[in-house]
Amino acid sequence: MKKIIIDLFSIILAISLAACGSSTSAPPAPPAPPASPVATEPAAATEPAAPQQPKAVTITDQAGRTVEVGDVETISVCWYMANDFVLAMGLGDKLASIGPHDDFQIMVLPGIPNLQTVGRGRPDMEKLAALNPDLFIHTVADKENIDAIERLGIPMIQIDPEDIDATLEAYHLVGKATGNEGRAIMLEEYYRNTVKIATDRIGNIPEDQRPTFVLLGGEKGKVADGSMMQSEMIINGGGINKAASIAAEEFWPEVGVEQVFEWNPDVIFISRQAKYTAEEILQDPVWADLAAVKNGRVYELPSKLHNWENPGMATCLGTVWSMMKLYPEQYSEEEMDKLASDFYKTVYNLDIERSALDK
Amino acid sequence: MIYQVENISFAYPGSSRTIYRNCSFELKEGEILSILGPNGAGKSTLLNSLIGILKPQKGNIFLAGRNIRSLTEKEIARQIGYVQQSHNPVFAYTVLDFVLMGCASTKNLFSRPAKEDHARALHILEMFHIVHLADKPYIYLSGGEQQQAMIARAVIHQPKVLLFDEPTSHLDYGRQMITLRMIKKLAAEGYAVILTTHNPDHVLLLGGKVATMEYEGHFSIGGAGDIITEPRLAGIYQAQLHLLDIEELDRTACVPPKL
Amino acid sequence: MKKAISMKKAISMKKAINMKKVQALKSPGFAKSGKALPFNLILIAAVCLGIFLALCVGKYPVSFSASLKIVFYNILGWQGDWDTMTENVVMGLRLPRVLSAVVIGASLSISGATYQGVFRNPLVSPDFLGVSAGACVGAAIAILLGFHSLAIQAFALAGGILAVALTTLLPRLLRSRSAIVLVLSGVIVGGAMGSIMGLLKYIADPTTQLPAITYWQMGSVANINFRSLAYVLAPMAVSMTVLLGLAWWINILSLGEKDAQALGANVAQLRGVTILCATVLTASSVSISGTIGWVGLVIPHLGRMLVGPDNRRLLPASALLGGLFLLFADTLGRTIAKTELPLSIITGLIGAPFYAWLLYKNHTRLS
């Protein structure tokens, strides 16, 4: 009897030791040199085992952390905004988990509904540990879970797409981490070129002749202030944000409808967050005397299927679209249609008409 | 006949203890019924049965000739003035407002005391010598004043019977006598009065009918002289008590022996 | 006591004789009710004045006198020569908001005073039976289903009433009529609703639905229009009328169940009607404004301090004070800074210290 127990004990011990051994040997060799595949260093020649040796890159992410990322075969996300950074980078097939997502993203990657979930917005540590992805892409807004994720030994980059430059940098970070720098360069080029369409057409229009706008949020009294990416997007499209000077801590500060009346902008844009429609405002007799309403210039940001105002590649479309709405004579709907089709083909490898986005 | 109680028995739901068993009595206008018993014998339970808050499992109670089971709260309350042992309202209603609440049984839903109710309330307060307190919050009154206000509330709707739950237990000695005298006076004016007490001497002072309640639901009723006997008192209170005839006072008193 | 002879006879004597005597007395009862009427009149005047003032301030530049003129011309049905934009701001934006604040403040306060009376507990607020929690769940479900504002309102109303129905069902299942069981039941239902709320927020779309739910929970009268106000005005008016009519019976309920029954009150019926009305009031308010704290708890206390505990005086006074309070809080919130201050923050900032002060003032009475 005693013997059996001892035997059992030794077996368990052996198994756990083996497990420990394998788990310590599994992650990329800790102090591995940052050997990139293109680098032709003498070290590669002296070491014949180099192809087996997993490459590792050191990245400084947008939270200022230095992260070492090895070979990335699996990517994990649990934050909605991160999805686009994986999908636009063409890394969908590496996704091992996903958090909240939308129909457009399923369209780009039909396998999304079958993916695991490691949390919604904030990671579920146990699940994340079990999944043990090669890369976890997360938000800088999460400050509570960072230590724990680092202790799990899961390589993580935190991104902070708060404005256009930071958004494009985030693509570069993902590219660097996954060895897809070329794709990130292409995306940035595409983005800048698209925005240039807008800036080229309006470049010679002086500030004081540009139309003013207000972008309304979830409630009619909430607006996008100057610090928000949505504002930058429309300003790039040639608008003057009446709410730019409202420097609020929170997103979508509530200034009240009366303030919007006082601003009386030339154009009113409505965020996709809104619980109301452009039609509602156009029909409301109380709003009837606002310049934008009088001229029928109240627009909901596109589109129902794919949000052009969320941090991500599509904000370049949003810029051109707002330029078109602000200066209808400068850019035609047909041009927009063509641009959108090209954008979806290039960025997401999707064949889709612009009209289908608002079905 | 105000009360006709026939063979009622009561036990709290889920409890095996019968609070009172086969209790019967009758009460006419002007009569006093003192219910005597030690603490916890079920005196308050019996009173609550008589005002319809608790329903006896067996037997019937007839109030002014009608079975209490067939009466609404309002119809019962119309006949009864109920004076609680103590009352602790959460809100500081004035004495006048408090007394006026006695009118509830004469009012329909959505109606409220009218001018004549106010006048009557003030008049009663005046007769009780507490009209100067009419504007004071009830909860600020002394124990004796509170009881007077409570009695005023009990009589404002001119009921037929007054029920007092331990009317003397929270009062000082002088106040106790005032209260007993008042009860006797109210009976003399035609109210039927039922009260509970654990002081046998008070029962002797009041005279009238006496009922005793003991544990295990024993209930006996009769004239004061028949019911208040030394052996019965000894049984109820587990203590030796003496009944003495005091010639100077022309009454029988119940007194404890030397300690 | 000597004069107390023949009370019964005296009581039944013709009042005509007594009346004179009564008039000669200080007759405090009449003095009180006589005093209360002007007090309410003062409050009504204050509310009217408050409405006028609130209509005249805001971020859109309309001069005080111009606003005043617009308001009076509109009351009199005259046509003014100002531009319609200015009129739209005053009558179209400010008026519904200002009226909503008054109506909601009044509803929450009457509701609070009623609950406090019925449950004999001056510390309960109108949502302790789970009204607000239920309304939140209802609204959140409607938001998750992608419904429009009127549907959200309807769901919130239904959710609030359903939560209270659940709360009152629980003691019935336990065959208990005790108020404490009911309060505990409210805690249970409120807690359950809170958890459901957490779950709903968890599954909500973080970019669109979650902010909508959070905004709704915060409470605001900023975006109430006449249409949504019109939908709840009828149930509110009916409930308020019933409660004002039952005010004296709420006094009797507040004496306690046994005493109330001994006095002839049908306790179950009265409690049912009053709780229903108070619930409808709160649920209607919450359904258009979201949850607004402190008003229903603090205002009845202020009312009691000013007019006494008699609900016949307290309910109307609470309604007026509550309307005034919320109007003040909202007007402050929309004018004080560049961005609007959430209503609950202001009611809390004013309400909490005020409540502490009330407790300090009344500590002798409470101890």
PDB file of N, CA and C in Angstrom, chain B residues 83 95 99 102 121 124-125 128 130 146-157 182:
ATOM      1  N   VAL B  83     -57.384  51.934  22.719  1.00  0.00           N
ATOM      2  CA  VAL B  83     -56.313  52.694  23.351  1.00  0.00           C
ATOM      3  C   VAL B  83     -55.123  51.760  23.543  1.00  0.00           C
ATOM      4  N   VAL B  95     -50.789  66.893  18.319  1.00  0.00           N
ATOM      5  CA  VAL B  95     -51.809  66.197  19.094  1.00  0.00           C
ATOM      6  C   VAL B  95     -53.167  66.298  18.395  1.00  0.00           C
ATOM      7  N   VAL B  99     -55.338  63.169  17.210  1.00  0.00           N
ATOM      8  CA  VAL B  99     -56.692  62.883  17.691  1.00  0.00           C
ATOM      9  C   VAL B  99     -57.650  62.760  16.513  1.00  0.00           C
ATOM     10  N   GLY B 102     -58.597  59.562  14.740  1.00  0.00           N
ATOM     11  CA  GLY B 102     -59.643  58.700  15.274  1.00  0.00           C
ATOM     12  C   GLY B 102     -60.906  58.719  14.430  1.00  0.00           C
ATOM     13  N   ALA B 121     -62.752  67.673  17.906  1.00  0.00           N
ATOM     14  CA  ALA B 121     -61.463  67.270  18.462  1.00  0.00           C
ATOM     15  C   ALA B 121     -60.988  68.303  19.483  1.00  0.00           C
ATOM     16  N   ILE B 124     -62.979  67.998  22.675  1.00  0.00           N
ATOM     17  CA  ILE B 124     -62.577  66.854  23.505  1.00  0.00           C
ATOM     18  C   ILE B 124     -61.260  67.156  24.208  1.00  0.00           C
ATOM     19  N   LEU B 125     -60.348  67.751  23.479  1.00  0.00           N
ATOM     20  CA  LEU B 125     -59.066  68.103  24.081  1.00  0.00           C
ATOM     21  C   LEU B 125     -59.281  69.069  25.246  1.00  0.00           C
ATOM     22  N   PHE B 128     -60.488  67.208  28.152  1.00  0.00           N
ATOM     23  CA  PHE B 128     -59.413  66.408  28.741  1.00  0.00           C
ATOM     24  C   PHE B 128     -58.312  67.293  29.320  1.00  0.00           C
ATOM     25  N   ILE B 130     -56.241  69.137  27.815  1.00  0.00           N
ATOM     26  CA  ILE B 130     -54.963  69.130  27.090  1.00  0.00           C
ATOM     27  C   ILE B 130     -55.071  69.965  25.816  1.00  0.00           C
ATOM     28  N   GLN B 146     -49.731  61.576  26.696  1.00  0.00           N
ATOM     29  CA  GLN B 146     -49.905  60.740  25.500  1.00  0.00           C
ATOM     30  C   GLN B 146     -51.139  59.863  25.642  1.00  0.00           C
ATOM     31  N   GLN B 147     -51.325  59.312  26.864  1.00  0.00           N
ATOM     32  CA  GLN B 147     -52.475  58.432  27.056  1.00  0.00           C
ATOM     33  C   GLN B 147     -53.786  59.210  26.938  1.00  0.00           C
ATOM     34  N   GLN B 148     -53.773  60.415  27.459  1.00  0.00           N
ATOM     35  CA  GLN B 148     -54.997  61.214  27.346  1.00  0.00           C
ATOM     36  C   GLN B 148     -55.315  61.528  25.901  1.00  0.00           C
ATOM     37  N   ALA B 149     -54.260  61.853  25.151  1.00  0.00           N
ATOM     38  CA  ALA B 149     -54.472  62.112  23.730  1.00  0.00           C
ATOM     39  C   ALA B 149     -54.998  60.865  23.039  1.00  0.00           C
ATOM     40  N   MET B 150     -54.462  59.729  23.453  1.00  0.00           N
ATOM     41  CA  MET B 150     -54.890  58.468  22.847  1.00  0.00           C
ATOM     42  C   MET B 150     -56.354  58.183  23.167  1.00  0.00           C
ATOM     43  N   ILE B 151     -56.741  58.467  24.418  1.00  0.00           N
ATOM     44  CA  ILE B 151     -58.145  58.248  24.783  1.00  0.00           C
ATOM     45  C   ILE B 151     -59.027  59.228  24.011  1.00  0.00           C
ATOM     46  N   ALA B 152     -58.554  60.455  23.867  1.00  0.00           N
ATOM     47  CA  ALA B 152     -59.306  61.429  23.082  1.00  0.00           C
ATOM     48  C   ALA B 152     -59.500  60.918  21.668  1.00  0.00           C
ATOM     49  N   ARG B 153     -58.439  60.329  21.119  1.00  0.00           N
ATOM     50  CA  ARG B 153     -58.542  59.779  19.770  1.00  0.00           C
ATOM     51  C   ARG B 153     -59.538  58.627  19.723  1.00  0.00           C
ATOM     52  N   ALA B 154     -59.589  57.845  20.829  1.00  0.00           N
ATOM     53  CA  ALA B 154     -60.471  56.675  20.839  1.00  0.00           C
ATOM     54  C   ALA B 154     -61.948  57.057  20.933  1.00  0.00           C
ATOM     55  N   VAL B 155     -62.245  58.228  21.494  1.00  0.00           N
ATOM     56  CA  VAL B 155     -63.658  58.567  21.684  1.00  0.00           C
ATOM     57  C   VAL B 155     -64.181  59.528  20.627  1.00  0.00           C
ATOM     58  N   ILE B 156     -63.301  60.068  19.782  1.00  0.00           N
ATOM     59  CA  ILE B 156     -63.740  61.144  18.893  1.00  0.00           C
ATOM     60  C   ILE B 156     -64.830  60.696  17.927  1.00  0.00           C
ATOM     61  N   HIS B 157     -64.826  59.437  17.539  1.00  0.00           N
ATOM     62  CA  HIS B 157     -65.857  59.003  16.600  1.00  0.00           C
ATOM     63  C   HIS B 157     -67.051  58.360  17.315  1.00  0.00           C
ATOM     64  N   MET B 182     -60.905  57.667  35.261  1.00  0.00           N
ATOM     65  CA  MET B 182     -61.426  58.067  33.959  1.00  0.00           C
ATOM     66  C   MET B 182     -62.153  56.908  33.288  1.00  0.00           C
TER      67      MET B 182
END
